[in-house]
PDB file of C-alpha atoms in Angstrom:
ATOM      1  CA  UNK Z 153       0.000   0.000   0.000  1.00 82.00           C
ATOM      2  CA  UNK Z 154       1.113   3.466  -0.672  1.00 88.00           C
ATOM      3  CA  UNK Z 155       0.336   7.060  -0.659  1.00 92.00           C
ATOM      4  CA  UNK Z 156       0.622   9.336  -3.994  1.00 92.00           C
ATOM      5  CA  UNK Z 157       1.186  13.241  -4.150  1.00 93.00           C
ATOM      6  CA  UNK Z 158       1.225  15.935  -6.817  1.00 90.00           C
ATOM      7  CA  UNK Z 159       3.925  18.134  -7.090  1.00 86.00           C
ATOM      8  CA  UNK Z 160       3.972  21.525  -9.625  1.00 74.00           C
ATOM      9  CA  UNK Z 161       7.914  21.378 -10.429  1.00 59.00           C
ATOM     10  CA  UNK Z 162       8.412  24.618 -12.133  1.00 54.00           C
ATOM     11  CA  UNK Z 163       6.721  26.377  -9.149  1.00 47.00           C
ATOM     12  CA  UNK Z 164       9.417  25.162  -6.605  1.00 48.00           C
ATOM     13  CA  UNK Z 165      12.324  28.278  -6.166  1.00 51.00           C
ATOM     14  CA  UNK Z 166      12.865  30.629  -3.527  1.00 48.00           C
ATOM     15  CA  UNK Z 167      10.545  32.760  -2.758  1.00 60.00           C
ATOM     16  CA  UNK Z 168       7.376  31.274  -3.875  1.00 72.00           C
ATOM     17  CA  UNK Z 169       5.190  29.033  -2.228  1.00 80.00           C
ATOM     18  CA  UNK Z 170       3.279  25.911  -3.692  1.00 84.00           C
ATOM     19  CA  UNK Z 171       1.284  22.902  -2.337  1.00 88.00           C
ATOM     20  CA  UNK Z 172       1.399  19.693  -2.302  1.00 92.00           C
ATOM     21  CA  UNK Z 173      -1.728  17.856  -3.161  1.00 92.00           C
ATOM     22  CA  UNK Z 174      -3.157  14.095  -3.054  1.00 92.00           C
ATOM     23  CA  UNK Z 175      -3.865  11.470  -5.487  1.00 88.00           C
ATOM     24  CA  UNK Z 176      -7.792  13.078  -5.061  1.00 90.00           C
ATOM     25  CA  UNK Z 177      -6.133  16.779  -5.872  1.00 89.00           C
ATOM     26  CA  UNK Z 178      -7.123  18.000  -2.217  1.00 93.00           C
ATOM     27  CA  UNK Z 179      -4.108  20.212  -0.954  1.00 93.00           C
ATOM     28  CA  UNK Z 180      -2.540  18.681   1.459  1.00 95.00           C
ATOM     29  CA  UNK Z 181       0.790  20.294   2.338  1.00 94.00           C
ATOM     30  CA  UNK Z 182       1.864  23.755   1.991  1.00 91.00           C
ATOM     31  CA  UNK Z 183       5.622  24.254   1.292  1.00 89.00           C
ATOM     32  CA  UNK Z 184       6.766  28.080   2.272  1.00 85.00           C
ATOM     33  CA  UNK Z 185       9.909  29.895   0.043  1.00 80.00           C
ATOM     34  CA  UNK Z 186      10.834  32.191   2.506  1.00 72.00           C
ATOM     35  CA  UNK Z 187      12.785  34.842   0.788  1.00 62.00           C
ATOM     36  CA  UNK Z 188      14.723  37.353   3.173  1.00 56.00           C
ATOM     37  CA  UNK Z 189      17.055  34.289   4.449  1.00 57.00           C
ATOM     38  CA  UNK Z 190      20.885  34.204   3.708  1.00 62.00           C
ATOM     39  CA  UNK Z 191      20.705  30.947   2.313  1.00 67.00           C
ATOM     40  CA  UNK Z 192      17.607  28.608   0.583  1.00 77.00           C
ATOM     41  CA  UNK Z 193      14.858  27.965   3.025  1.00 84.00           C
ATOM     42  CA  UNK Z 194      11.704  26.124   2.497  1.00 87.00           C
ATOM     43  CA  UNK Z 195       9.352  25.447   5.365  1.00 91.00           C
ATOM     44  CA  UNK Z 196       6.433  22.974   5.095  1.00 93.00           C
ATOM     45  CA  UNK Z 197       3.707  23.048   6.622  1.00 94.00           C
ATOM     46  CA  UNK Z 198       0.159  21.090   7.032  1.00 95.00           C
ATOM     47  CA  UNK Z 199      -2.982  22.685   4.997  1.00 94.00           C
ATOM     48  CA  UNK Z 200      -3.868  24.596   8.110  1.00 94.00           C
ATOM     49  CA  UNK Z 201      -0.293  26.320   8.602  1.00 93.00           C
ATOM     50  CA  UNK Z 202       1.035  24.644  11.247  1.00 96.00           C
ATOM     51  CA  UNK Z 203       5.023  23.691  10.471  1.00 96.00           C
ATOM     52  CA  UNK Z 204       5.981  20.433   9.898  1.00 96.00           C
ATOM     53  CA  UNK Z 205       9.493  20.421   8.668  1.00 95.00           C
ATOM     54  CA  UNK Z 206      12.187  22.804   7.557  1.00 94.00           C
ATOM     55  CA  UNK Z 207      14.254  21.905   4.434  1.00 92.00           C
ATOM     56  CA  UNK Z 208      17.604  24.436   4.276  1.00 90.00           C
ATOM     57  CA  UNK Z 209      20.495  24.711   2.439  1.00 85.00           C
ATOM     58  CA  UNK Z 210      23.837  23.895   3.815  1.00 80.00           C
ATOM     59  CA  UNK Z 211      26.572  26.856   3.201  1.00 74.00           C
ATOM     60  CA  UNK Z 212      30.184  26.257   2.803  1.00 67.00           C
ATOM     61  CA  UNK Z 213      29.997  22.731   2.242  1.00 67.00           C
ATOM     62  CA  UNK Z 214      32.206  21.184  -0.668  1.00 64.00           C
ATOM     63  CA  UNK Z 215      29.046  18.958  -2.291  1.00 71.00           C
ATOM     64  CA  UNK Z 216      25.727  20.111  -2.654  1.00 83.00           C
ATOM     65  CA  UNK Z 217      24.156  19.605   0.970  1.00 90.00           C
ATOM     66  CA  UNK Z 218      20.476  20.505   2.615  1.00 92.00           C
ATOM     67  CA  UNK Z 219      18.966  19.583   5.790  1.00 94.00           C
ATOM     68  CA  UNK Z 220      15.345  18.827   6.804  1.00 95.00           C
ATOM     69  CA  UNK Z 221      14.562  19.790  10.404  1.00 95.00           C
ATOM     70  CA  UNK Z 222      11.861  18.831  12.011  1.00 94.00           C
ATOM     71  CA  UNK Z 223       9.001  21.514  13.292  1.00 94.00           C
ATOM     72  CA  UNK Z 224      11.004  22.204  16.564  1.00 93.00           C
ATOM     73  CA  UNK Z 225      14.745  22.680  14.589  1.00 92.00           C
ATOM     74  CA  UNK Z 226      16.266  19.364  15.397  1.00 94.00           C
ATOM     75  CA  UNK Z 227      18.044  17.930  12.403  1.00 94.00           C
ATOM     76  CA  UNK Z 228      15.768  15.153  10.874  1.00 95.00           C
ATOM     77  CA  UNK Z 229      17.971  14.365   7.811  1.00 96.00           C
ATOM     78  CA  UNK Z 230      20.969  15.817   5.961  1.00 95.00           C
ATOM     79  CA  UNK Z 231      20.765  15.413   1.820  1.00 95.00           C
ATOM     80  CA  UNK Z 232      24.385  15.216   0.016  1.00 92.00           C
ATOM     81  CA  UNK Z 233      25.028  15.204  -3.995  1.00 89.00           C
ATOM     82  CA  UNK Z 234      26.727  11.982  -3.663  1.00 83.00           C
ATOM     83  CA  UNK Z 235      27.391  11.134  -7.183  1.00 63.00           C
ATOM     84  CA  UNK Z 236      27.851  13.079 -10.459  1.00 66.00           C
ATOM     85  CA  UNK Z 237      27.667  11.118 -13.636  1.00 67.00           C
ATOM     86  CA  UNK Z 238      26.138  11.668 -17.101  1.00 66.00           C
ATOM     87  CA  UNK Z 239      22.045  11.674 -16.773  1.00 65.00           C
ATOM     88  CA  UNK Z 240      22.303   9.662 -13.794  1.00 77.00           C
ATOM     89  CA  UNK Z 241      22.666  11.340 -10.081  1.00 86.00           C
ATOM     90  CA  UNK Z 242      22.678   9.944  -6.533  1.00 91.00           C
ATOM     91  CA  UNK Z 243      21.754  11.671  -3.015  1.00 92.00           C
ATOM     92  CA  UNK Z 244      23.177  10.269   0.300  1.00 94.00           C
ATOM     93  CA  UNK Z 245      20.195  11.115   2.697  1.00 96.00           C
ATOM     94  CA  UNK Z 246      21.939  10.611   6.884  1.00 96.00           C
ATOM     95  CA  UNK Z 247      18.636  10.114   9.233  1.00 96.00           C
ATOM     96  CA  UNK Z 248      19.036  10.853  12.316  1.00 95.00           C
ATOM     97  CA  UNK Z 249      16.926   8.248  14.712  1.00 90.00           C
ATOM     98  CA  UNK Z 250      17.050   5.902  11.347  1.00 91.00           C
ATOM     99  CA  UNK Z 251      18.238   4.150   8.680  1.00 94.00           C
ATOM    100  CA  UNK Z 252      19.419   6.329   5.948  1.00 96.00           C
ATOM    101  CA  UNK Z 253      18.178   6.570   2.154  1.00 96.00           C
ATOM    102  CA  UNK Z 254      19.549   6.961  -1.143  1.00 95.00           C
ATOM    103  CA  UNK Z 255      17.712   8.616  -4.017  1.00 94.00           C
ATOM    104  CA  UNK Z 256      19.095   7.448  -7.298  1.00 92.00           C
ATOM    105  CA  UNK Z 257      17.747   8.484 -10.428  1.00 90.00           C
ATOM    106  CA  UNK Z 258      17.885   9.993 -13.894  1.00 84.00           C
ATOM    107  CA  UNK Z 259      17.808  13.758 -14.140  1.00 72.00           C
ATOM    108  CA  UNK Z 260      16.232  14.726 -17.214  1.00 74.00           C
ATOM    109  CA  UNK Z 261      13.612  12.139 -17.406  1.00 76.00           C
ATOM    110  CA  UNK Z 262      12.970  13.563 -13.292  1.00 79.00           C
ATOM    111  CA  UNK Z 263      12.335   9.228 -12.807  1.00 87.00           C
ATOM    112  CA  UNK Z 264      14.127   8.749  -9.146  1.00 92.00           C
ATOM    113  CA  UNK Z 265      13.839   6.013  -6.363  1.00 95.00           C
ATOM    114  CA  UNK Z 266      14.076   6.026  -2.806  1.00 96.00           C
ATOM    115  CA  UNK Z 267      15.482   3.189  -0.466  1.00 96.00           C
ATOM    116  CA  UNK Z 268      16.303   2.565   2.185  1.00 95.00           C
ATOM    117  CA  UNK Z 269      18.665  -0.649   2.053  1.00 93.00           C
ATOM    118  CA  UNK Z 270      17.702  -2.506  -0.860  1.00 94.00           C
ATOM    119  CA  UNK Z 271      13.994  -1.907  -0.012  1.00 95.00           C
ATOM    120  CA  UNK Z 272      12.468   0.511  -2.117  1.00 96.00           C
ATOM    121  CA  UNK Z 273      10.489   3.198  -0.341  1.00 96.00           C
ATOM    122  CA  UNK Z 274       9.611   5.928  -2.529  1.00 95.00           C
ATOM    123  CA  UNK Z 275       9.588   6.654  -5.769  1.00 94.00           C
ATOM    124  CA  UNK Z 276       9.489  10.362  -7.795  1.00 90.00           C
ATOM    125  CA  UNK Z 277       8.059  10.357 -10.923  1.00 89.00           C
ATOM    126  CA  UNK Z 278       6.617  12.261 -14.066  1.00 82.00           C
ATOM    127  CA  UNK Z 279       5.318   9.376 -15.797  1.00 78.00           C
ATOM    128  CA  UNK Z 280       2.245   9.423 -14.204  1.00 72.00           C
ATOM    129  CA  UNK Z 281       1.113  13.501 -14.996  1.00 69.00           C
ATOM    130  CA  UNK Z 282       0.776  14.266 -18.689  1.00 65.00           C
ATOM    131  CA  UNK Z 283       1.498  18.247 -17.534  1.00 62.00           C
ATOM    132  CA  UNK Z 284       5.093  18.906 -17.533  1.00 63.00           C
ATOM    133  CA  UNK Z 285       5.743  20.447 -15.042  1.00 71.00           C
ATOM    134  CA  UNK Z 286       4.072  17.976 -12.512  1.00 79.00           C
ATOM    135  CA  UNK Z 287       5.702  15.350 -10.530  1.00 83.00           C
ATOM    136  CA  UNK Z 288       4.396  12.395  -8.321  1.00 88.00           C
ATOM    137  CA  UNK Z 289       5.829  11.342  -4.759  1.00 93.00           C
ATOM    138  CA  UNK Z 290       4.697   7.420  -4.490  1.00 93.00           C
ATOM    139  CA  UNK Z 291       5.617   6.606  -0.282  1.00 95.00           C
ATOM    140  CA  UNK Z 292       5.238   2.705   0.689  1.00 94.00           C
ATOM    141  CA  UNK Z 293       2.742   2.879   3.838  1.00 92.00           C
ATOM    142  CA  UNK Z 294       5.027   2.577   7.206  1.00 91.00           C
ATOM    143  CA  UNK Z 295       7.239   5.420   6.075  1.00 94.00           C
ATOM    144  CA  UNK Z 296       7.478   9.330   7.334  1.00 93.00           C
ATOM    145  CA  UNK Z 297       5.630  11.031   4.508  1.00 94.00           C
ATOM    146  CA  UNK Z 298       6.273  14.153   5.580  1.00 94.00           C
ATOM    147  CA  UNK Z 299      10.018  13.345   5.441  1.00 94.00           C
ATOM    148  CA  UNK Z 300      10.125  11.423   1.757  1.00 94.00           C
ATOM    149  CA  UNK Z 301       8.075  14.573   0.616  1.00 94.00           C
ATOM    150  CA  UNK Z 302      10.797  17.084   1.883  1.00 93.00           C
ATOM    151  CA  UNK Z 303      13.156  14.544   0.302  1.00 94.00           C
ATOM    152  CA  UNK Z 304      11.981  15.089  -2.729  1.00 91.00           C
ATOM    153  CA  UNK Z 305      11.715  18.925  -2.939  1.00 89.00           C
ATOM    154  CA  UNK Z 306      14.932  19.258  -1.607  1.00 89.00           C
ATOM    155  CA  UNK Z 307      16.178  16.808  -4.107  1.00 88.00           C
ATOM    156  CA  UNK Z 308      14.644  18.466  -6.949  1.00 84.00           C
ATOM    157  CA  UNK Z 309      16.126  21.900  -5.839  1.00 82.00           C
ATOM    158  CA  UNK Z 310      19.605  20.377  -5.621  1.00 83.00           C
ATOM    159  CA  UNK Z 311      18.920  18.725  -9.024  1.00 80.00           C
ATOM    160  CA  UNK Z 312      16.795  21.602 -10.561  1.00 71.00           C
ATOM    161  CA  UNK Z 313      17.552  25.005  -8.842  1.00 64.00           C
ATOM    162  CA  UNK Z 314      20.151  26.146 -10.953  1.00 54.00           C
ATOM    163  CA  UNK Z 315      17.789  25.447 -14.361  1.00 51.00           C
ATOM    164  CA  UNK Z 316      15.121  27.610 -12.779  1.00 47.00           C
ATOM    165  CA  UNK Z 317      17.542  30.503 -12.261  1.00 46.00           C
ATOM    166  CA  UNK Z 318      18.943  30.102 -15.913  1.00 45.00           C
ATOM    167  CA  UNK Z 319      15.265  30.022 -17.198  1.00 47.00           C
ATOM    168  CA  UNK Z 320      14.241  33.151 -15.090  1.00 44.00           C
ATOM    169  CA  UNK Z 321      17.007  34.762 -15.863  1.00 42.00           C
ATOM    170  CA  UNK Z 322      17.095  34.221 -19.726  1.00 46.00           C
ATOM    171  CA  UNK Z 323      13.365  34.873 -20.043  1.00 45.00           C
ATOM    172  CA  UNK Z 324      14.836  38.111 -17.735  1.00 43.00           C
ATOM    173  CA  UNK Z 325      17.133  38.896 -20.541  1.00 43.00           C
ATOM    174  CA  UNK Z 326      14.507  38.802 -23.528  1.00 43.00           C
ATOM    175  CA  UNK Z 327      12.369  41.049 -21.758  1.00 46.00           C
ATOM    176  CA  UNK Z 328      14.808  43.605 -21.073  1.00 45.00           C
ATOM    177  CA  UNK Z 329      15.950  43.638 -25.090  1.00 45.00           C
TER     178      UNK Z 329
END
């Protein structure tokens, strides 16, 4: 058995907020860009506004890093770019209090799994949206939702971020011509 949730990609960058809806389209999650922060900072929260979990970038670390915090600011999870290779990238996600994951997937196709072990406990996926700019989060019941979900956004930040800024930016550029 599993849980499935709706992602817009394009709408995840700093500074804007987005939400995070069921497989019925009720919104379930709310994830918050704040935007005066030093460094990337995305806080989600339940549909009512009560905070959940904290995903942040790491600063002055030599790989890619983020951490997910949990509602009071305890360190849930740190997220590491673990591997760089042609279409094909790998996370390294430490949790505290439990076993640790690895997401693993292909970067332009946005097609990534999560386990934990050899057990596969998540998956992110386009294939099941026919908008583009859409992604699912499949978790396996008996897993922290909440955690796989910040998993994922922080994963496609780390994986995605710097395309959003180029695409801003170059859109940006046309305008000001």
């Amino acid at each position: 058995m599993s849980t499935r949730y709706k992602i817009r990609q394009n709408l995840i960058s700093i500074g804007d907020d987005f939400w995070i809806e069921n497989e019925e389209g009720k919104k379930v999650y709310k994830v918050d860009g704040k935007v005066l922060r030093i460094r990337k900072t995305l806080v989600l929260e339940d549909a009512k506004g009560k905070k959940l979990a904290q995903i942040q970038e790491r600063l002055l670390t030599i790989k890619d890093t983020m951490v997910i915090e949990d509602a009071d600011g305890k360190d849930l999870a740190v997220i590491k770019k673990a591997l760089i290779a042609p279409l094909r990238d790998k996370w390294d996600v430490k949790v505290k209090n439990g076993s640790d994951l690895v997401v693993q997937g292909n970067i332009l196709d946005h097609e990534y799994t999560v386990k934990q072990g050899r057990d596969k406990v998540a998956e992110i996926s386009k294939k099941w949206f026919s908008i583009t700019d859409t992604y699912g989060v499949e978790v396996r019941s008996g897993q922290n939702d909440i955690l796989i979900l910040a998993v994922a956004v922080a994963v496609d930040m780390m994986a995605h971020g710097d395309d959003k800024k180029k695409k801003k930016k170059d859109g940006k550029e046309k305008e000001d011509r």
